[in-house]
Each structure stands twice: as structure tokens, then as C-alpha cells.
């Protein structure tokens, strides 16, 4: 029953993240990417700062400014810029499908930069998964658009974020890390507004959409943490891919998106290879040979 509860919590979390993405795309019709980053950054920073203070966490500690956390925040910044820009310009279903390659990117980066042992089975799964990404992006074909590269940039930036998190001092709590991650969005948004010459004060927009987006995103974050604590990671993790199903439904019903056959086939390859990689890594982890795991960004 713990695994069932964990799976349901993970599905709940992925629904929250997909709905948050839909609100981000909805808001991009009225306000710029810079303003979205600032507003979501402020909301998330307030939530996790208050949570950290209520639990007695130290927000300002020297450990919070060491290289691993700085690298993590850099990954967060690049991922947020790329992901939110992609949501504002491309289909929600396409962006979400490409984002599902994140676990594969983490495995790839861990093998290349951390010396993690990756056998031919997982190398094959990584290759098949990124073949699925290429089927969605379609470089060199008539359906290709440079915007589709943005979620791929976000995928590798999130891999940097998650790998850097593994080296963050244990004294820095998850709540503090999350608060700093959301604060990074504020600076990213401010910098983008300054570069583009936009005023820092956003034009009129539906505040209810912002509040609901922040609420669903925070609920998604809570659901992921709760799911990992309740159920076995190897059982719960594959349910992360339910996010794509929710994104497809929201994209079709709200934004009148019509994904084509290549998008569906590419998504299937990404999900299948990702689930295989997760299950294979958990099997090897039990033997003490690998310890790789994925995560979620504030706006991922």
C-alpha cells in the first residue's frame, strides 16, 4: 500500500507541474518571460523561505554559497530561462515531451563527468531516448524550428542542477535549496527585462492565473517529496512520466494543440528508454554500483 500511495502522490505531483506549465503558457499571452520568472520566483521564494524559517533552517550560511550550490543555481537559471521561453513560443505537449529526456541526460552527464559506470544496456537506452528527441525536434526537416532546441537546453541545464545538488553540503536543507532556486528565477527575470528594455512593472494580467500556477507548482513539489518518502523509488519514479499525459490533455483541450505522429512516436521512445534506465539504475544501486536519480525544477 505504501507503493500505491507513493505512485498516486507522484501522479498528483506531475498533474500539478503540468497544470503549472499550462498557467505559465497562459500568462505568456499577457506578460513577458522576464515578468513570469520574476513573479513565480517571488511566489516560490516566499513559500519556501517561510517554510524554512518555521522549521528553524539557517537561510544565510556560508555553505549555501559554496561551488555546488552556485552551480545548481546556475543550472536552475539556464533551465528556467529556456523552459519558460519555450512554453511561451512552442506547444505545451512538445516542450513537455522533450523535457522527459531529463533522466537520460543525468545518466549521460554522470557517466561523462563523474565517472559513473554505465553499461551497454543503458548507453543503448540513452541513444534510443535521444533518437526520440530528434524525432520531435526534426533537425533539417521542414517541421524544424529553432525554438524546439530550448527545452533540450533546459534538459541539460536540469541535469547540471541535479548533479550539483548531490554535492551540496547536507547542512543546507531542501527548503533552503528550494528558496535559493526560486530566488534565482527573480534575478533571471530582472536580467532579461533589463536586456530587452522592458519595464520591471508588468502590464495588467490575470492575477488568479499566477496564484493558481504557484499553488499547483508548490503542490507538485510537495507531492514529489512525499512520494519519494512513502514508496520505493524504483516503483514510484516511472510515474514521473504521467506528466506528459497531463500535458498532452491540457495542450489539446486548452490550447487546441494537435501533436503529430512523429511527436507521439518520439515521446514513446523517450518514455520507454527513460523507464528502462530508471529501473536498471535502481537494480544496480541495490548492488552498490550506481546512485543516480532525477529531480524537478521550480518551473520544470
Tab-separated table of N, CA and C in Angstrom, residues 132-190:
chain	number	residue	atom	x	y	z
A	132	UNK	N	14.415	9.593	-29.922
A	132	UNK	CA	13.048	10.097	-29.767
A	132	UNK	C	13.000	11.610	-29.726
A	133	UNK	N	13.977	12.237	-29.054
A	133	UNK	CA	14.050	13.703	-29.026
A	133	UNK	C	14.232	14.252	-30.438
A	134	UNK	N	15.124	13.621	-31.214
A	134	UNK	CA	15.361	14.070	-32.589
A	134	UNK	C	14.103	13.919	-33.443
A	135	UNK	N	13.301	12.891	-33.171
A	135	UNK	CA	12.057	12.713	-33.917
A	135	UNK	C	11.084	13.857	-33.641
A	136	UNK	N	11.145	14.402	-32.432
A	136	UNK	CA	10.256	15.518	-32.083
A	136	UNK	C	10.805	16.834	-32.632
A	137	UNK	N	12.126	17.038	-32.498
A	137	UNK	CA	12.735	18.296	-32.947
A	137	UNK	C	12.843	18.351	-34.469
A	138	UNK	N	13.239	17.238	-35.081
A	138	UNK	CA	13.356	17.088	-36.540
A	138	UNK	C	14.327	18.084	-37.177
A	139	UNK	N	15.587	18.084	-36.757
A	139	UNK	CA	16.554	18.999	-37.376
A	139	UNK	C	16.758	18.680	-38.849
A	140	UNK	N	16.781	19.722	-39.674
A	140	UNK	CA	16.988	19.545	-41.106
A	140	UNK	C	15.733	19.241	-41.889
A	141	UNK	N	14.603	19.033	-41.195
A	141	UNK	CA	13.352	18.746	-41.884
A	141	UNK	C	12.457	19.981	-41.890
A	142	UNK	N	11.386	19.910	-42.656
A	142	UNK	CA	10.514	21.078	-42.826
A	142	UNK	C	9.857	21.496	-41.515
A	143	UNK	N	9.613	20.525	-40.620
A	143	UNK	CA	8.940	20.861	-39.369
A	143	UNK	C	9.847	21.413	-38.293
A	144	UNK	N	11.141	21.557	-38.593
A	144	UNK	CA	12.088	22.020	-37.568
A	144	UNK	C	11.917	23.506	-37.291
A	145	UNK	N	12.015	23.872	-36.014
A	145	UNK	CA	12.049	25.266	-35.599
A	145	UNK	C	13.078	25.408	-34.494
A	146	UNK	N	13.916	26.454	-34.531
A	146	UNK	CA	14.956	26.622	-33.505
A	146	UNK	C	14.405	26.673	-32.084
A	147	UNK	N	13.137	27.074	-31.936
A	147	UNK	CA	12.533	27.146	-30.603
A	147	UNK	C	12.535	25.783	-29.925
A	148	UNK	N	12.445	24.707	-30.725
A	148	UNK	CA	12.398	23.360	-30.152
A	148	UNK	C	13.711	22.958	-29.494
A	149	UNK	N	14.779	23.726	-29.744
A	149	UNK	CA	16.048	23.453	-29.081
A	149	UNK	C	16.057	23.954	-27.637
A	150	UNK	N	15.180	24.909	-27.322
A	150	UNK	CA	15.160	25.484	-25.968
A	150	UNK	C	14.856	24.443	-24.888
A	151	UNK	N	13.825	23.602	-25.041
A	151	UNK	CA	13.614	22.582	-23.992
A	151	UNK	C	14.759	21.594	-23.888
A	152	UNK	N	15.493	21.364	-24.988
A	152	UNK	CA	16.657	20.479	-24.921
A	152	UNK	C	17.769	21.132	-24.096
A	153	UNK	N	17.936	22.444	-24.251
A	153	UNK	CA	18.887	23.176	-23.403
A	153	UNK	C	18.466	23.055	-21.945
A	154	UNK	N	17.156	23.167	-21.697
A	154	UNK	CA	16.645	23.040	-20.330
A	154	UNK	C	16.931	21.651	-19.758
A	155	UNK	N	16.840	20.619	-20.589
A	155	UNK	CA	17.103	19.254	-20.140
A	155	UNK	C	18.518	19.130	-19.583
A	156	UNK	N	19.510	19.644	-20.314
A	156	UNK	CA	20.895	19.517	-19.868
A	156	UNK	C	21.201	20.479	-18.711
A	157	UNK	N	20.519	21.620	-18.667
A	157	UNK	CA	20.689	22.520	-17.526
A	157	UNK	C	20.127	21.881	-16.254
A	158	UNK	N	19.014	21.168	-16.378
A	158	UNK	CA	18.446	20.467	-15.225
A	158	UNK	C	19.354	19.324	-14.786
A	159	UNK	N	20.034	18.691	-15.740
A	159	UNK	CA	20.997	17.654	-15.381
A	159	UNK	C	22.138	18.253	-14.561
A	160	UNK	N	22.612	19.430	-14.972
A	160	UNK	CA	23.637	20.135	-14.191
A	160	UNK	C	23.121	20.438	-12.796
A	161	UNK	N	21.895	20.912	-12.712
A	161	UNK	CA	21.303	21.241	-11.416
A	161	UNK	C	21.251	20.031	-10.496
A	162	UNK	N	20.759	18.904	-11.026
A	162	UNK	CA	20.568	17.724	-10.179
A	162	UNK	C	21.888	17.089	-9.769
A	163	UNK	N	22.865	17.079	-10.672
A	163	UNK	CA	24.166	16.520	-10.315
A	163	UNK	C	24.870	17.409	-9.297
A	164	UNK	N	24.749	18.726	-9.441
A	164	UNK	CA	25.352	19.636	-8.465
A	164	UNK	C	24.689	19.491	-7.105
A	165	UNK	N	23.399	19.184	-7.096
A	165	UNK	CA	22.681	19.007	-5.832
A	165	UNK	C	23.282	17.881	-5.008
A	166	UNK	N	23.807	16.853	-5.678
A	166	UNK	CA	24.373	15.698	-4.979
A	166	UNK	C	25.603	16.088	-4.156
A	167	UNK	N	26.243	17.210	-4.510
A	167	UNK	CA	27.455	17.635	-3.810
A	167	UNK	C	27.201	18.823	-2.876
A	168	UNK	N	25.930	19.201	-2.749
A	168	UNK	CA	25.582	20.289	-1.834
A	168	UNK	C	25.722	19.807	-0.395
A	169	UNK	N	26.349	20.590	0.494
A	169	UNK	CA	26.517	20.164	1.892
A	169	UNK	C	25.184	19.760	2.522
A	170	UNK	N	25.198	18.679	3.284
A	170	UNK	CA	23.963	18.155	3.877
A	170	UNK	C	23.325	19.128	4.852
A	171	UNK	N	24.127	20.059	5.386
A	171	UNK	CA	23.593	21.012	6.353
A	171	UNK	C	22.604	21.979	5.710
A	172	UNK	N	22.694	22.139	4.386
A	172	UNK	CA	21.768	23.016	3.670
A	172	UNK	C	20.504	22.207	3.367
A	173	UNK	N	19.386	22.568	3.974
A	173	UNK	CA	18.159	21.783	3.863
A	173	UNK	C	17.516	21.942	2.488
A	174	UNK	N	16.609	21.017	2.184
A	174	UNK	CA	15.875	21.065	0.918
A	174	UNK	C	15.080	22.355	0.807
A	175	UNK	N	14.511	22.813	1.914
A	175	UNK	CA	13.732	24.046	1.887
A	175	UNK	C	14.614	25.241	1.544
A	176	UNK	N	15.807	25.270	2.106
A	176	UNK	CA	16.726	26.369	1.809
A	176	UNK	C	17.180	26.321	0.355
A	177	UNK	N	17.513	25.127	-0.120
A	177	UNK	CA	17.915	24.967	-1.520
A	177	UNK	C	16.806	25.441	-2.449
A	178	UNK	N	15.561	25.082	-2.132
A	178	UNK	CA	14.423	25.476	-2.961
A	178	UNK	C	14.221	26.986	-2.936
A	179	UNK	N	14.393	27.587	-1.769
A	179	UNK	CA	14.248	29.041	-1.668
A	179	UNK	C	15.274	29.746	-2.543
A	180	UNK	N	16.512	29.278	-2.502
A	180	UNK	CA	17.550	29.862	-3.349
A	180	UNK	C	17.262	29.607	-4.829
A	181	UNK	N	16.730	28.428	-5.145
A	181	UNK	CA	16.404	28.127	-6.527
A	181	UNK	C	15.358	29.076	-7.085
A	182	UNK	N	14.297	29.330	-6.311
A	182	UNK	CA	13.266	30.272	-6.758
A	182	UNK	C	13.799	31.700	-6.800
A	183	UNK	N	14.672	32.056	-5.862
A	183	UNK	CA	15.266	33.393	-5.882
A	183	UNK	C	16.073	33.605	-7.154
A	184	UNK	N	16.689	32.538	-7.645
A	184	UNK	CA	17.438	32.627	-8.899
A	184	UNK	C	16.533	33.057	-10.048
A	185	UNK	N	15.269	32.603	-10.020
A	185	UNK	CA	14.330	32.993	-11.068
A	185	UNK	C	14.099	34.495	-11.076
A	186	UNK	N	14.083	35.092	-9.889
A	186	UNK	CA	13.878	36.537	-9.806
A	186	UNK	C	15.000	37.277	-10.531
A	187	UNK	N	16.239	36.886	-10.248
A	187	UNK	CA	17.380	37.554	-10.879
A	187	UNK	C	17.411	37.283	-12.387
A	188	UNK	N	17.016	36.073	-12.780
A	188	UNK	CA	16.968	35.765	-14.215
A	188	UNK	C	15.945	36.654	-14.910
A	189	UNK	N	14.779	36.818	-14.288
A	189	UNK	CA	13.746	37.659	-14.870
A	189	UNK	C	14.150	39.126	-14.923
A	190	UNK	N	14.771	39.609	-13.844
A	190	UNK	CA	15.227	41.006	-13.826
A	190	UNK	C	16.267	41.240	-14.924
